[in-house]
Each structure stands twice: as C-alpha cells, then as structure tokens.
Tab-separated table of C-alpha atoms and ligand atoms in Angstrom:
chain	number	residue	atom	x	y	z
A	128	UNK	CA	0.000	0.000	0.000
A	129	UNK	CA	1.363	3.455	-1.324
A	130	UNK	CA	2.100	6.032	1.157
A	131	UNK	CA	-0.522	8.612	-0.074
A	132	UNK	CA	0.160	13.077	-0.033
A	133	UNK	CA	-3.881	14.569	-0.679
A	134	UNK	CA	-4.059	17.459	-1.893
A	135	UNK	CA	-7.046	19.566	-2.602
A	136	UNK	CA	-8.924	22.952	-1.862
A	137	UNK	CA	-10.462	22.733	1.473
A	138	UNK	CA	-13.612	20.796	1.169
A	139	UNK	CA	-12.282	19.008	-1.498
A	140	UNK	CA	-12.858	15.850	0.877
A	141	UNK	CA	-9.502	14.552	2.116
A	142	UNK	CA	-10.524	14.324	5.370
A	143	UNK	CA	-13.471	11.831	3.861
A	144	UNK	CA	-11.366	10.025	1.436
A	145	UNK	CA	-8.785	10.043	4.559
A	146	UNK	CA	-11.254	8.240	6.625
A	147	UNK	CA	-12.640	5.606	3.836
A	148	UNK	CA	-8.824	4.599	3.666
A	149	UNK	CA	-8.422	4.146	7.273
A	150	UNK	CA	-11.117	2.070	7.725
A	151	UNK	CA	-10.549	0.140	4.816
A	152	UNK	CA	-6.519	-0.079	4.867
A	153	UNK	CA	-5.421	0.615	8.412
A	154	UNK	CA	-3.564	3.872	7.012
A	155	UNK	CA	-2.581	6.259	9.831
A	156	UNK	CA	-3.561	9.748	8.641
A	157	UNK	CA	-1.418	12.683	9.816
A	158	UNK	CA	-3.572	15.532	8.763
A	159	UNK	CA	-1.863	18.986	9.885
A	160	UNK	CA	-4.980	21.106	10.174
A	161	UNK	CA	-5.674	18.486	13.589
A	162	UNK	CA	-2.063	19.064	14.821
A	163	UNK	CA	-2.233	22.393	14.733
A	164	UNK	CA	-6.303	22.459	16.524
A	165	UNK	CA	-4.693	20.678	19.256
A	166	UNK	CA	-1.966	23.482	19.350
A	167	UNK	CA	-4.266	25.843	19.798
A	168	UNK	CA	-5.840	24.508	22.678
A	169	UNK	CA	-2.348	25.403	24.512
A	170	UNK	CA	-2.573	28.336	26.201
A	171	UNK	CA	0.799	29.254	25.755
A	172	UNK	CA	2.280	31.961	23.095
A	173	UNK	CA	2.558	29.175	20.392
A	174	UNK	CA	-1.128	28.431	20.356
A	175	UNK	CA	-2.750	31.991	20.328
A	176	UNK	CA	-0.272	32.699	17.356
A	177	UNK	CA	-1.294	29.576	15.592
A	178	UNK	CA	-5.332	30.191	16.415
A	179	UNK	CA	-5.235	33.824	15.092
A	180	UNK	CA	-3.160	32.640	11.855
A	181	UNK	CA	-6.298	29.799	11.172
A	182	UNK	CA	-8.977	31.768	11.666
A	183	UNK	CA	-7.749	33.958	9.253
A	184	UNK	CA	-7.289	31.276	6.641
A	185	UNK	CA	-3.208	32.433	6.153
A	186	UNK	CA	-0.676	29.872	6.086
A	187	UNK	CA	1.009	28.701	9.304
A	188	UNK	CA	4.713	29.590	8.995
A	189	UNK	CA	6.801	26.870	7.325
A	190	UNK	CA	9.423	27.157	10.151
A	191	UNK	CA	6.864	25.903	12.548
A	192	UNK	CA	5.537	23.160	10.074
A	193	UNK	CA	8.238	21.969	9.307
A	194	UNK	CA	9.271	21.115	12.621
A	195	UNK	CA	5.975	19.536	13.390
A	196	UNK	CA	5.448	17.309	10.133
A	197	UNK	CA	9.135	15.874	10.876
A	198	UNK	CA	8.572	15.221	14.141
A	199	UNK	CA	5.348	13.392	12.837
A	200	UNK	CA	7.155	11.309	10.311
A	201	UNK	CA	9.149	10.224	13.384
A	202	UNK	CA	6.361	9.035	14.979
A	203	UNK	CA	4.689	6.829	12.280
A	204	UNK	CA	7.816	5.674	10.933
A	205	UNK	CA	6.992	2.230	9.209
A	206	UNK	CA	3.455	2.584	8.773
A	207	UNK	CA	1.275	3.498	5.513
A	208	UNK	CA	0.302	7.021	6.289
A	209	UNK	CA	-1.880	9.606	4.368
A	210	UNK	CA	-0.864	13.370	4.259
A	211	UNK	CA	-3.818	15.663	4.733
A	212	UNK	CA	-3.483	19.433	4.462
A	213	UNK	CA	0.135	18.936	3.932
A	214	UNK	CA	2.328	19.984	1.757
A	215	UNK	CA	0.544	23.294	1.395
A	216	UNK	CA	3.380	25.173	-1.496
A	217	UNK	CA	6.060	24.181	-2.736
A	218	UNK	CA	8.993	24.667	0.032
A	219	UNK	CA	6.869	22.580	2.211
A	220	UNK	CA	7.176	19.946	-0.879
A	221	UNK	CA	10.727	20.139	-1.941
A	222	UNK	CA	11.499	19.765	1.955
A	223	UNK	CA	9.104	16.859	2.591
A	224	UNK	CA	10.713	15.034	-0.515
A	225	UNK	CA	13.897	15.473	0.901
A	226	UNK	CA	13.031	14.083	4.229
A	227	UNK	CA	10.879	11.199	2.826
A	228	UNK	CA	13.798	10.543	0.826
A	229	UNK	CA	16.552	10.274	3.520
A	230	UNK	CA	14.318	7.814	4.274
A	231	UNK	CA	13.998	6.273	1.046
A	232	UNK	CA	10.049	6.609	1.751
A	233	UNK	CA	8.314	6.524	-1.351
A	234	UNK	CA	4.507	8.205	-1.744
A	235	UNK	CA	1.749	8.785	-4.356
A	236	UNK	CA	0.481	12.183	-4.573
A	237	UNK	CA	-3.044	12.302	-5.315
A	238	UNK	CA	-5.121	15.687	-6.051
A	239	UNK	CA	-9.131	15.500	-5.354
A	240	UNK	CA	-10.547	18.057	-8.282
A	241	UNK	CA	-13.763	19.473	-6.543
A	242	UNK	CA	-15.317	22.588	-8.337
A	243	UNK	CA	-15.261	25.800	-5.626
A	244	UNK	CA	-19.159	25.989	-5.586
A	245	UNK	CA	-19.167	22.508	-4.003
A	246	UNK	CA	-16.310	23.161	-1.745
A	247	UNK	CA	-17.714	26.476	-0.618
A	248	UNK	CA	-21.267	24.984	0.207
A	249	UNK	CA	-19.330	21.519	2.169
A	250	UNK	CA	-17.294	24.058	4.046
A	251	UNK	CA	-19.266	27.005	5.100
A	252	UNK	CA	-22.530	24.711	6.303
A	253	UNK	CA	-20.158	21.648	8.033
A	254	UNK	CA	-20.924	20.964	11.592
A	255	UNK	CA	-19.556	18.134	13.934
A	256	UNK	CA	-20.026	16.508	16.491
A	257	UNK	CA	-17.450	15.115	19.251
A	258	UNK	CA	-18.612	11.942	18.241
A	259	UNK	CA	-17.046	12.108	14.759
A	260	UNK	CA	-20.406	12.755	12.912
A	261	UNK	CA	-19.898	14.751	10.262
A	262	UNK	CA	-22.961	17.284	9.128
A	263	UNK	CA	-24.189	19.661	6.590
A	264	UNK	CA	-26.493	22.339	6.456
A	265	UNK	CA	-26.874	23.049	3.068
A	266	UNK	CA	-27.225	18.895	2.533
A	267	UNK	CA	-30.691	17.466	3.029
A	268	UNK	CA	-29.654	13.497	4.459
A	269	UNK	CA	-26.388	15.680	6.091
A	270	UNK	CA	-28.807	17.505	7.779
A	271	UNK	CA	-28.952	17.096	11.873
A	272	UNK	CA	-33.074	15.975	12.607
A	273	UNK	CA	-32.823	18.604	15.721
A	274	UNK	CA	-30.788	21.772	14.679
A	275	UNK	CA	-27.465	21.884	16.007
A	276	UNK	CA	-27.780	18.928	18.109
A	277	UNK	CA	-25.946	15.455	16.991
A	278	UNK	CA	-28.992	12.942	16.728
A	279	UNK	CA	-26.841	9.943	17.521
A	280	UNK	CA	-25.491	11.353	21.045
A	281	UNK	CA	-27.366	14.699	21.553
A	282	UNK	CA	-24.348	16.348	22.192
A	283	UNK	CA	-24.478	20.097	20.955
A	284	UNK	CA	-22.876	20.650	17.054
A	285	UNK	CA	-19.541	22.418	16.747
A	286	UNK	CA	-18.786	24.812	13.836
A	287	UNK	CA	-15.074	25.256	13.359
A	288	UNK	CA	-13.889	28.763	13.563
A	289	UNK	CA	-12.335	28.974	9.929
A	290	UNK	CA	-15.594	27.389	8.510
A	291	UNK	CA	-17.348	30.641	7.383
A	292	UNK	CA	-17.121	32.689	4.229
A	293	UNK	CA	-14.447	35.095	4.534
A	294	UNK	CA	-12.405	32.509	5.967
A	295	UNK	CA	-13.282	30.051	3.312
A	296	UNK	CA	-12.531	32.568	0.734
A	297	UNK	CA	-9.217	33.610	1.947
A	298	UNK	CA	-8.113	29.735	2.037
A	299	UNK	CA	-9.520	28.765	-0.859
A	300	UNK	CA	-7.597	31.826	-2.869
A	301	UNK	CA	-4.343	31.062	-0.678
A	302	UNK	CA	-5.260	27.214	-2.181
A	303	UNK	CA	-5.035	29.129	-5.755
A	304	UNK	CA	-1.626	30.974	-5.169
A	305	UNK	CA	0.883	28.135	-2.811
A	306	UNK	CA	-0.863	24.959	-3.034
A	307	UNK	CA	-1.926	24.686	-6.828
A	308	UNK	CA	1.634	25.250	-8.247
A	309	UNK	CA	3.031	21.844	-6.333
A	310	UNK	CA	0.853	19.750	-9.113
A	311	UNK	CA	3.406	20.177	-11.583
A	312	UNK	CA	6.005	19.880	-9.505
A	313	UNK	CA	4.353	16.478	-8.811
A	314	UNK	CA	3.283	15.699	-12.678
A	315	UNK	CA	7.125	16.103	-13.383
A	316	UNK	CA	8.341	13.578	-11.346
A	317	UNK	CA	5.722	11.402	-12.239
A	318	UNK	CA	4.249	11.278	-8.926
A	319	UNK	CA	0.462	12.616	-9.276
A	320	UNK	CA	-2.752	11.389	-10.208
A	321	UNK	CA	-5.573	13.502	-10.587
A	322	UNK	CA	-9.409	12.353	-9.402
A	323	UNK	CA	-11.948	14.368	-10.556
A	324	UNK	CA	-14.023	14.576	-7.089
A	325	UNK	CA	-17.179	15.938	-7.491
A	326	UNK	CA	-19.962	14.112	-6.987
A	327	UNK	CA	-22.586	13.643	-9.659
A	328	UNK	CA	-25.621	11.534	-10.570
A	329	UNK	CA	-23.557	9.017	-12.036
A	330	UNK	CA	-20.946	9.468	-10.066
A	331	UNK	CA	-20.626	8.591	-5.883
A	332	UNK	CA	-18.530	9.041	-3.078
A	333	UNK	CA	-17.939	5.344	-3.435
A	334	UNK	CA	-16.554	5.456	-7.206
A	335	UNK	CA	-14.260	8.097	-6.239
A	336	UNK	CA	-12.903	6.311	-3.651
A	337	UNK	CA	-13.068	3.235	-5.608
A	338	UNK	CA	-10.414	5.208	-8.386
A	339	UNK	CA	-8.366	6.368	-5.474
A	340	UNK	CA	-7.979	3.038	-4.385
A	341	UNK	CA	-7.078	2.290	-8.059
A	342	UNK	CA	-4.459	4.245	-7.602
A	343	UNK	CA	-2.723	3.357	-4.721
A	344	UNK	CA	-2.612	-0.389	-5.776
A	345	UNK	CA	-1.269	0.353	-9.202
B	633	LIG	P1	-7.190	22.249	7.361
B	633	LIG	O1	-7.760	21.599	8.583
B	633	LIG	O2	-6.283	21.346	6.580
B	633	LIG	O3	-8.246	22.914	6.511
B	633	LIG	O4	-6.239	23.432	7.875
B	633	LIG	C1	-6.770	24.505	8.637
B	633	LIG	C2	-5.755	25.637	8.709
B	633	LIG	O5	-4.541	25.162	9.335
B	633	LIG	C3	-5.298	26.205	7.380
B	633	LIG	O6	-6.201	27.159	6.851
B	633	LIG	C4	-3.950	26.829	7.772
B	633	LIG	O7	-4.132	28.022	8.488
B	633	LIG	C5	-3.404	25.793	8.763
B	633	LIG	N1	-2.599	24.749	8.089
B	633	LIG	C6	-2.898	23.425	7.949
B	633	LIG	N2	-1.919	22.776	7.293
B	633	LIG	C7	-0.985	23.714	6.992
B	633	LIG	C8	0.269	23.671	6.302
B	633	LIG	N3	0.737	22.521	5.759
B	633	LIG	N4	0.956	24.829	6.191
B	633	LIG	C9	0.508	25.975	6.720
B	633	LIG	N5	-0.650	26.089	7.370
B	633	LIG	C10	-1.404	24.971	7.520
C-alpha cells in the first residue's frame, strides 16, 4: 500500500477520502490542520499565534511546520500514512521530498478536483459533532433531525472557527496561489494522479474512492 500526499482545496474531501482509507486499509492519517487544533488549545504563546493565523485562513509559517510534520514522520515511521493538508506550497514539498527521501520513503500524490461551488457549500454549512459525525447544512440526508444537536449522542454541534465565508474565501484563494503550483512539480516527477471529485448523478462518493484506491494499488 502506497504512502498517499492529498491534496485539494479545502472541502475538497480529504478528510473523507482520509477516513474511507483508514477504515478500509489501516492507514494512519497525519492531517496537519488536527495538529495544529490541538496546538491551539495550549494556552501558551505558540497556540494563540497559531489560532489567530487559522482563523484567518493564512498559512502557518513553514518554520513551525516543518518542525511539526518531521517530528510526525518520526512518529509513524513504518506505517502506511496519508498526508492531509500537507504539503501546502512548494517549500513545504521540496522539503518533505527530501526528508521522505533520507528515508527512502516513497509516496503517491493524489489531487481531489472538486469545483469551488461545491467546496464552498461543504465548508461554510459543516458541523460536527465530538462523536465524529460529520454534518451539513446546506445537505438534506447531512442535515442534523434537531438543529445543532448530533442525533446519535445529543451532544451540541460544533462549527469550526475557519468554517465561514471570509475565511473560506481567503483559504480557498491562498489554495489558488501556494498549493496549486506543487501539481506540476508532482506531474514532473511522475508522482500525481488527478481524481476528478465531485460528486454527480452518475458518479458517488464510493466510485471516487473506488479510483483512489485504483491508484494506490497500481
Ligand atoms: P485544514 O484543517 O487542513 O483545513 O487546515 C486549517 C488551517 O490550518 C489552514 O487554513 C492553515 O491556516 C493551517 N494549516 C494546515 N496545514 C498547513 C500547512 N501545511 N501549512 C501551513 N498552514 C497549515
């Protein structure tokens, strides 16, 4: 099984396709975005720095990601792992290949293509719960039966601070300008495929992750 880097505009479903591949694969998923929530629960310097940086939708620094997605790839050294929200440009990428490479770690790099009407709409009306279920607003069967309560624990829904529209906007615009350009820095090495994402009429949640599955076993 293929070490996997997702990349994608923020509701482009990593995080989803993340979880499919965990429960079908065992893969442990490092995504960065979590890392750096549980930062900001430290009330220390660090972690108001880092919470006023996401809420904004900027870029954490790459001096402090760095640091943290090494000391990561310590941790899960010699397991299948997915990358979720990182690399985000392309010093992040050139510095993750040469780490994964001291290592002689190899990876697939695997873009999710989701148009930004759909991403928009999946990010600015998620909800979740503590419980891991995952909501939407603006998605009839996504929909919690009691507004803003979880109807499998009853526990009250949590929006995430960088889940409204200027936030949304600024990330998906600083998705445009860093992350977009590390495809073809991907495409020439030979290490990308592309998945067209969105789902359609004739096409599921299930067939994409059926093709992303496709492409981890080739
Ligand atoms: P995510 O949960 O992946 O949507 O990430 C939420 C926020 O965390 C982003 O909008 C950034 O502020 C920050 N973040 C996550 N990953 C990175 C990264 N690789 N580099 C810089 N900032 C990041």
């Amino acid at each position: 099984m293929k070490n996997i880097i997702f990349l994608g505009a923020p509701g482009s479903g990593k995080g989803t396709h993340s979880n499919m591949l965990i429960s079908d694969f065992g893969y442990t998923q490092i995504s960065t975005g979590d890392l750096l929530r549980e930062i900001t629960k430290e009330d220390t310097e660090l972690g108001r720095k880092v919470k006023n940086i996401m809420a904004s939708g900027e870029l954490v620094s790459d001096e402090i990601m760095l640091e943290l997605i090494e000391n990561k790839l310590q941790m899960v050294e010699g397991k299948p792992f997915i990358l979720d929200g990182f690399p985000r440009n392309l010093t992040q990428a050139k510095v993750l290949d040469s780490l994964l490479t001291k290592k002689n770690i190899d990876y697939q790099a695997i873009y999710l293509d989701v148009e930004e009407s759909t991403c928009r709409k999946r990010i600015t009306g998620r909800l979740t719960c503590k419980c891991g279920k995952p909501y939407n607003i603006y998605t009839e069967d996504l929909r919690p039966i009691v507004e803003g309560i979880c109807d499998v624990c009853g526990s009250t829904l949590i929006k995430r601070e960088d889940d409204n529209v200027a936030s949304f906007n600024k990330r998906y615009q600083v998705f445009i300008d860093n992350t977009l350009p590390i495809l073809a820095y991907y495409e020439e090495q030979n290490k990308l495929v592309k998945i067209d994402a969105n789902q359609t009429d004739t096409k599921s949640r299930d067939d994409i992750h059926k093709e992303i599955t496709e492409a981890i076993n080739d």
